[in-house]
Amino acid sequence: MSSEIHLSPRPGDWEDWRWQFRNRFKGLHGLKKLIPIPRNQEGDYKDLLELYHFAATPYYVSLIDFSDPDDPIRQQTVPDLRELFHRKGGSVEDPFLEQHFSPVPGLIHRFEDRVLLMSTTLCGVYCRHCNRKRNWSKKGVPNLSMGHVREAALRYIESHLEVREVILSGGDPLYLRDSILEEVLRRLRSIPHVEVIRIGTRAPVTLPMRIDDDLCSMLRRYRPIWVNTQFNHPREITPQSKLAVDRLVTSGIPVCNQAVLLKGINDDIKILKELFQRLQAICVKPYYLFHCDPVMGTDHFRTTLSKGMAIMERLWGKIGGLCIPHYVVDLPNAGGKAQLMPTYLLSMDGGEAIFRTIDGDIVKYPFRD
Ligand code: SF4
């Protein structure tokens, strides 16, 4: 299917991020344009979309091969009734107690030196595996305008001298208008103790035309800024996303990737190897591979820790270190991140360490304390 043909954009529309945003496929009406919904399931889909919204940019939808029910981009985009009905024990709405660590609405202060500022509730695509999908439903959204939320969060940061890093998140902060985003960045830059700003965004993946010259020249003025994005499959690396990354990097903004390990999408050595190598080739550092969090409505995306470990074991030593992310589990109840790495040190005693190599050989290594 070509959504470009379906929507009949005029010349220039497709490359215009505002057109893409205005023409997102949304709600049940938009979903029906993409997949057939049997009449006897309409009620279930209505309930699902009430709880977990649906929206997707025409650009991202155009990457889907609709003849393949297991298409990796389709699975990240198109709502699935398993989000409502397939709920294993242990999944909760907010496993990291973010509400508990939120001193003012829209701000999370879980680690001493950094805060996360949820600057908007908007996203171009509502990723079905999102670990903040609780916020899409009305009850998750603070009963305040986002302008008030941002103001209260900025005041909190001003008065907390220990905060050296601010992570702009959401929603997706690059869906803010340039003028609003610039005002947030200007305020943050005027706070002496804020050294670094990070922007968490999927725009390079789901709406790469958002990364235009105006945005980049504005961001450039507020460096150091790091962009963390989320490519999960090599098919998301397109000429447009490559151009978006290139614009950021040549504006002096490093880009890192936080992939999520997703069952049936990328829990496969060949797919991840290609993803990480192609990311390195477009100057995106594979930074984290997150184990999919135990968030309600995402159970069908979760694979096993042993599968994740086996993939890392096979990647290590086979591809360059710059291509290898940290495989991490975000521990529930604010336990922080735990890194999962294959172990090569077998023992260490009496001035000798015993290692196994990536090929399984045993090597003795003398050392002195
Ligand atoms: S863009 Fe980020 S915040 Fe928005 S739905 Fe996707 S993962 Fe969640």
Coordinates of C-alpha atoms and ligand atoms in Angstrom, one line a residue:
M1 CA 0.0 0.0 0.0
S2 CA 1.2 3.5 -0.7
S3 CA -0.2 6.1 1.7
E4 CA 1.4 8.7 -0.4
I5 CA -1.0 7.8 -3.3
H6 CA -3.9 7.3 -0.8
L7 CA -3.5 10.8 0.5
S8 CA -2.7 12.5 -2.8
P9 CA -0.2 15.1 -1.4
R10 CA 0.6 18.1 -3.5
P11 CA 4.2 18.6 -4.6
G12 CA 6.2 19.5 -1.6
D13 CA 3.6 18.3 1.0
W14 CA 5.3 14.9 1.6
E15 CA 8.6 16.6 2.7
D16 CA 6.7 19.1 4.9
W17 CA 6.6 17.9 8.5
R18 CA 3.6 20.0 9.3
W19 CA 1.6 18.4 6.5
Q20 CA 2.8 15.0 7.7
F21 CA 1.6 15.8 11.2
R22 CA -1.8 17.2 10.1
N23 CA -2.4 14.1 8.0
R24 CA -1.6 11.5 10.5
F25 CA -3.7 8.4 10.5
K26 CA -5.7 8.8 13.8
G27 CA -8.4 7.0 15.8
L28 CA -10.6 4.2 14.6
H29 CA -11.4 6.1 11.3
G30 CA -7.7 6.3 10.5
L31 CA -7.0 2.7 11.5
K32 CA -9.8 1.5 9.2
K33 CA -7.9 3.1 6.3
L34 CA -5.0 0.8 7.0
I35 CA -6.5 -2.5 8.1
P36 CA -9.8 -4.2 7.8
I37 CA -11.6 -4.4 11.1
P38 CA -14.3 -7.1 11.4
R39 CA -17.6 -5.7 12.6
N40 CA -17.7 -8.0 15.6
Q41 CA -14.3 -6.5 16.8
E42 CA -15.2 -2.8 16.4
G43 CA -16.2 -2.5 20.0
D44 CA -12.9 -4.0 21.2
Y45 CA -10.9 -1.7 19.0
K46 CA -12.9 1.3 20.3
D47 CA -12.1 0.3 23.9
L48 CA -8.4 -0.2 22.9
L49 CA -8.0 3.2 21.2
E50 CA -9.8 4.9 24.1
L51 CA -7.1 3.5 26.4
Y52 CA -4.1 3.6 24.1
H53 CA -4.4 6.2 21.3
F54 CA -3.6 5.5 17.7
A55 CA -1.8 7.9 15.4
A56 CA 0.9 7.4 12.7
T57 CA 2.5 9.7 10.2
P58 CA 2.0 9.0 6.5
Y59 CA 5.8 8.7 6.2
Y60 CA 6.1 6.0 8.8
V61 CA 3.0 4.2 7.5
S62 CA 4.6 4.2 4.0
L63 CA 7.4 2.0 5.3
I64 CA 5.0 -0.8 6.2
D65 CA 4.5 -3.8 3.9
F66 CA 0.8 -4.5 4.6
S67 CA 1.0 -7.8 2.8
D68 CA 3.1 -9.1 5.8
P69 CA 1.1 -9.3 9.1
D70 CA 4.4 -9.6 11.0
D71 CA 6.0 -6.5 9.3
P72 CA 8.2 -5.0 12.0
I73 CA 7.0 -1.4 11.4
R74 CA 3.4 -2.5 11.3
Q75 CA 3.8 -4.2 14.7
Q76 CA 5.2 -1.0 16.2
T77 CA 2.4 1.1 14.7
V78 CA -0.9 -0.7 14.3
P79 CA -2.9 -1.3 17.5
D80 CA -3.3 -4.9 18.4
L81 CA -6.1 -6.3 20.7
R82 CA -3.4 -8.2 22.6
E83 CA -2.7 -4.8 24.3
L84 CA -6.1 -5.2 26.0
F85 CA -6.4 -8.9 26.5
H86 CA -2.9 -10.5 26.6
R87 CA -1.8 -9.5 30.1
K88 CA 0.7 -11.6 31.9
G89 CA 1.2 -11.4 35.6
G90 CA 3.7 -8.8 36.7
S91 CA 3.0 -6.0 34.2
V92 CA 1.9 -2.7 35.7
E93 CA 1.1 0.7 34.3
D94 CA 4.1 2.5 35.9
P95 CA 6.8 -0.1 36.9
F96 CA 9.4 2.6 37.6
L97 CA 7.2 4.6 40.0
E98 CA 7.6 7.7 37.9
Q99 CA 4.5 9.2 39.5
H100 CA 6.1 8.7 42.9
F101 CA 9.3 10.6 41.7
S102 CA 7.4 13.4 40.2
P103 CA 7.7 16.5 42.5
V104 CA 5.7 18.6 40.1
P105 CA 3.5 17.4 37.2
G106 CA 5.5 16.6 34.1
L107 CA 8.9 16.3 35.8
I108 CA 10.6 13.1 37.0
H109 CA 13.5 13.4 39.4
R110 CA 14.6 9.8 40.0
F111 CA 18.4 10.2 39.9
E112 CA 20.2 13.0 41.8
D113 CA 22.0 14.9 39.0
R114 CA 19.4 14.6 36.2
V115 CA 15.7 15.2 35.6
L116 CA 13.3 14.2 32.9
L117 CA 10.9 16.9 31.7
M118 CA 7.8 15.8 29.8
S119 CA 7.4 18.8 27.6
T120 CA 4.4 17.7 25.6
T121 CA 2.0 14.7 25.4
L122 CA 2.1 14.6 21.6
C123 CA 3.8 12.0 19.5
G124 CA 3.8 11.6 15.8
V125 CA 3.4 7.8 16.1
Y126 CA 2.1 6.2 19.3
C127 CA 4.5 3.3 19.4
R128 CA 2.6 0.3 20.6
H129 CA 5.5 -0.8 22.9
C130 CA 5.9 2.6 24.6
N131 CA 6.6 2.4 28.3
R132 CA 4.7 5.6 29.0
K133 CA 1.5 4.5 27.2
R134 CA -0.4 5.1 30.4
N135 CA 0.0 8.8 29.7
W136 CA -1.9 8.6 26.4
S137 CA -5.2 8.0 28.2
K138 CA -6.9 11.0 29.6
K139 CA -6.3 9.9 33.2
G140 CA -2.5 9.9 32.7
V141 CA -2.4 13.5 31.5
P142 CA -1.9 16.2 34.1
N143 CA -5.0 18.3 34.5
L144 CA -3.1 21.4 33.5
S145 CA -2.1 23.0 30.3
M146 CA 1.3 21.9 29.0
G147 CA 2.5 25.6 29.3
H148 CA 1.8 25.4 33.0
V149 CA 3.5 22.0 33.3
R150 CA 6.6 23.3 31.6
E151 CA 6.7 26.5 33.7
A152 CA 6.4 24.5 37.0
A153 CA 9.1 22.1 35.8
L154 CA 11.5 24.9 34.8
R155 CA 11.1 26.6 38.2
Y156 CA 11.8 23.3 39.9
I157 CA 15.0 22.9 37.9
E158 CA 16.0 26.5 38.7
S159 CA 15.8 25.8 42.4
H160 CA 17.6 22.4 42.4
L161 CA 21.3 23.1 42.1
E162 CA 22.1 19.4 41.9
V163 CA 20.5 19.0 38.5
R164 CA 23.3 19.1 35.9
E165 CA 21.4 17.4 33.0
V166 CA 17.9 17.8 31.7
I167 CA 16.3 15.2 29.5
L168 CA 13.5 16.6 27.4
S169 CA 11.0 13.9 26.8
G170 CA 7.3 13.5 26.4
G171 CA 5.6 12.7 24.3
D172 CA 8.1 13.8 21.7
P173 CA 9.6 17.2 22.3
L174 CA 10.3 17.7 18.6
Y175 CA 6.6 17.9 18.1
L176 CA 6.6 21.3 19.9
R177 CA 6.7 24.3 17.6
D178 CA 10.2 25.7 17.2
S179 CA 9.2 28.9 19.1
I180 CA 8.0 26.9 22.2
L181 CA 10.9 24.5 22.1
E182 CA 13.4 27.4 21.8
E183 CA 11.8 29.1 24.8
V184 CA 12.3 25.9 26.9
L185 CA 15.9 25.6 25.7
R186 CA 16.6 29.3 26.3
R187 CA 15.3 29.0 29.9
L188 CA 17.3 25.9 30.5
R189 CA 20.5 27.5 29.2
S190 CA 20.0 30.5 31.5
I191 CA 20.2 28.1 34.5
P192 CA 24.0 28.0 35.4
H193 CA 23.9 24.5 37.0
V194 CA 22.3 22.9 33.9
E195 CA 25.3 21.7 31.9
V196 CA 23.8 19.3 29.4
I197 CA 20.5 19.0 27.6
R198 CA 19.3 15.7 26.1
I199 CA 16.4 15.4 23.7
G200 CA 14.6 12.1 23.5
T201 CA 12.8 11.9 20.2
R202 CA 11.7 9.4 17.6
A203 CA 11.4 12.1 15.0
P204 CA 14.4 10.9 13.0
V205 CA 12.6 7.5 12.7
T206 CA 8.9 8.4 12.4
L207 CA 9.1 12.0 10.9
P208 CA 12.6 12.7 9.6
M209 CA 11.4 15.8 7.7
R210 CA 10.9 17.4 11.2
I211 CA 14.7 17.8 11.4
D212 CA 14.9 20.7 9.0
D213 CA 17.4 23.5 8.6
D214 CA 15.4 25.9 10.8
L215 CA 15.3 23.4 13.7
C216 CA 19.0 22.6 13.4
S217 CA 20.2 26.2 13.3
M218 CA 18.0 26.9 16.4
L219 CA 19.3 23.8 18.3
R220 CA 22.8 24.7 17.5
R221 CA 22.6 27.8 19.5
Y222 CA 21.8 25.9 22.7
R223 CA 24.5 23.2 22.6
P224 CA 25.7 21.0 24.3
I225 CA 22.6 19.1 23.3
W226 CA 22.5 15.3 22.7
V227 CA 19.8 13.6 20.8
N228 CA 18.7 10.1 21.8
T229 CA 16.5 8.4 19.3
Q230 CA 15.0 5.0 18.8
F231 CA 15.6 3.0 15.7
N232 CA 14.5 -0.6 16.3
H233 CA 14.8 -2.2 12.9
P234 CA 17.2 -1.7 9.9
R235 CA 14.1 -0.9 7.6
E236 CA 13.7 2.3 9.6
I237 CA 17.0 3.6 8.2
T238 CA 15.9 5.3 5.0
P239 CA 17.5 8.1 2.8
Q240 CA 15.2 10.6 4.7
S241 CA 16.2 9.3 8.2
K242 CA 19.9 9.4 7.1
L243 CA 19.5 13.0 6.0
A244 CA 17.8 13.9 9.3
V245 CA 20.7 12.4 11.3
D246 CA 23.2 14.1 9.0
R247 CA 21.6 17.5 9.6
L248 CA 21.9 17.0 13.4
V249 CA 25.4 15.7 13.4
T250 CA 26.7 18.4 11.1
S251 CA 25.0 21.0 13.5
G252 CA 27.3 19.7 16.2
I253 CA 24.6 17.5 17.9
P254 CA 25.6 13.9 18.6
V255 CA 23.0 11.3 18.0
C256 CA 22.7 8.1 20.1
N257 CA 20.3 5.2 19.7
Q258 CA 18.2 3.5 22.4
A259 CA 16.7 0.5 20.8
V260 CA 14.1 -1.7 22.5
L261 CA 14.4 -5.5 22.2
L262 CA 11.0 -6.5 20.8
K263 CA 9.8 -10.0 20.3
G264 CA 9.1 -10.8 16.6
I265 CA 10.5 -7.5 15.5
N266 CA 14.3 -7.4 16.3
D267 CA 15.0 -10.3 18.7
D268 CA 17.3 -11.8 16.1
I269 CA 21.1 -11.7 15.8
K270 CA 21.0 -10.9 12.0
I271 CA 18.5 -8.0 12.4
L272 CA 20.3 -6.4 15.3
K273 CA 23.7 -6.8 13.8
E274 CA 22.5 -5.1 10.6
L275 CA 20.7 -2.4 12.7
F276 CA 23.8 -1.6 14.8
Q277 CA 26.2 -1.6 11.9
R278 CA 24.0 0.6 9.7
L279 CA 23.5 3.0 12.6
Q280 CA 27.2 3.3 13.1
A281 CA 27.6 4.0 9.3
I282 CA 25.2 6.9 9.5
C283 CA 27.0 8.3 12.6
V284 CA 24.4 7.2 15.2
K285 CA 26.0 5.5 18.2
P286 CA 24.1 2.4 19.4
Y287 CA 23.9 3.4 23.1
Y288 CA 21.4 1.1 24.8
L289 CA 19.5 -2.0 23.9
F290 CA 16.6 -1.9 26.4
H291 CA 14.9 -5.1 27.5
C292 CA 11.2 -4.4 26.9
D293 CA 9.8 -3.1 30.3
P294 CA 7.0 -4.9 32.1
V295 CA 4.4 -2.3 31.2
M296 CA 0.8 -3.1 30.9
G297 CA -0.3 -3.4 27.3
T298 CA 3.1 -4.4 26.0
D299 CA 3.4 -8.0 27.1
H300 CA 3.3 -9.5 23.6
F301 CA 6.5 -7.6 22.8
R302 CA 8.6 -9.0 25.6
T303 CA 11.1 -11.7 24.9
T304 CA 13.3 -13.5 27.4
L305 CA 16.4 -12.2 29.1
S306 CA 18.2 -15.4 28.1
K307 CA 17.5 -14.6 24.4
G308 CA 18.7 -11.1 24.8
M309 CA 21.9 -12.4 26.5
A310 CA 22.5 -14.9 23.8
I311 CA 22.2 -12.2 21.1
M312 CA 24.7 -10.0 23.0
E313 CA 27.1 -13.0 23.4
R314 CA 27.1 -13.6 19.7
L315 CA 27.5 -9.9 18.8
W316 CA 30.4 -9.4 21.2
G317 CA 33.7 -9.7 19.3
K318 CA 31.9 -10.3 16.0
I319 CA 31.2 -6.6 15.3
G320 CA 33.2 -3.5 16.2
G321 CA 32.8 -2.2 19.7
L322 CA 31.4 1.1 18.5
C323 CA 28.4 -0.8 17.1
I324 CA 27.6 -2.6 20.4
P325 CA 25.1 -1.0 22.8
H326 CA 24.8 -1.7 26.5
Y327 CA 22.0 -4.3 26.9
V328 CA 20.2 -3.1 30.0
V329 CA 17.1 -3.9 32.1
D330 CA 15.4 -1.0 33.9
L331 CA 14.7 -2.4 37.3
P332 CA 11.3 -1.9 38.8
N333 CA 10.7 0.2 41.9
A334 CA 13.3 2.8 40.9
G335 CA 16.2 0.2 41.1
G336 CA 17.9 1.9 38.1
K337 CA 19.5 0.2 35.2
A338 CA 21.3 -3.2 35.4
Q339 CA 23.6 -4.0 32.5
L340 CA 23.6 -7.6 31.2
M341 CA 26.9 -8.6 29.6
P342 CA 28.4 -12.0 28.7
T343 CA 31.0 -13.0 31.3
Y344 CA 34.5 -13.9 30.1
L345 CA 36.3 -13.9 33.4
L346 CA 36.0 -17.4 34.9
S347 CA 38.2 -17.1 38.0
M348 CA 40.8 -14.9 39.5
D349 CA 43.1 -16.3 42.2
G350 CA 46.8 -16.5 43.2
G351 CA 48.0 -14.0 40.6
E352 CA 46.3 -15.7 37.7
A353 CA 43.0 -14.9 36.0
I354 CA 41.2 -17.5 33.8
F355 CA 39.3 -16.2 30.9
R356 CA 37.3 -17.8 28.1
T357 CA 37.6 -16.3 24.7
I358 CA 34.6 -15.5 22.4
D359 CA 35.4 -18.8 20.6
G360 CA 35.3 -20.8 23.9
D361 CA 39.0 -21.3 24.4
I362 CA 40.5 -21.0 27.9
V363 CA 43.2 -18.4 28.4
K364 CA 45.4 -17.8 31.5
Y365 CA 46.2 -14.3 32.3
P366 CA 48.9 -13.5 34.9
F367 CA 48.3 -10.3 37.0
R368 CA 49.6 -8.5 40.1
D369 CA 47.4 -6.8 42.6
Ligands
SF4_1 S1 7.7 8.5 20.4 FE1 8.5 7.8 22.4 S2 7.1 8.7 23.9 FE2 6.0 8.7 21.9 S3 4.9 6.8 21.8 FE3 6.9 6.4 20.8 S4 8.2 5.6 22.5 FE4 6.4 6.6 23.4

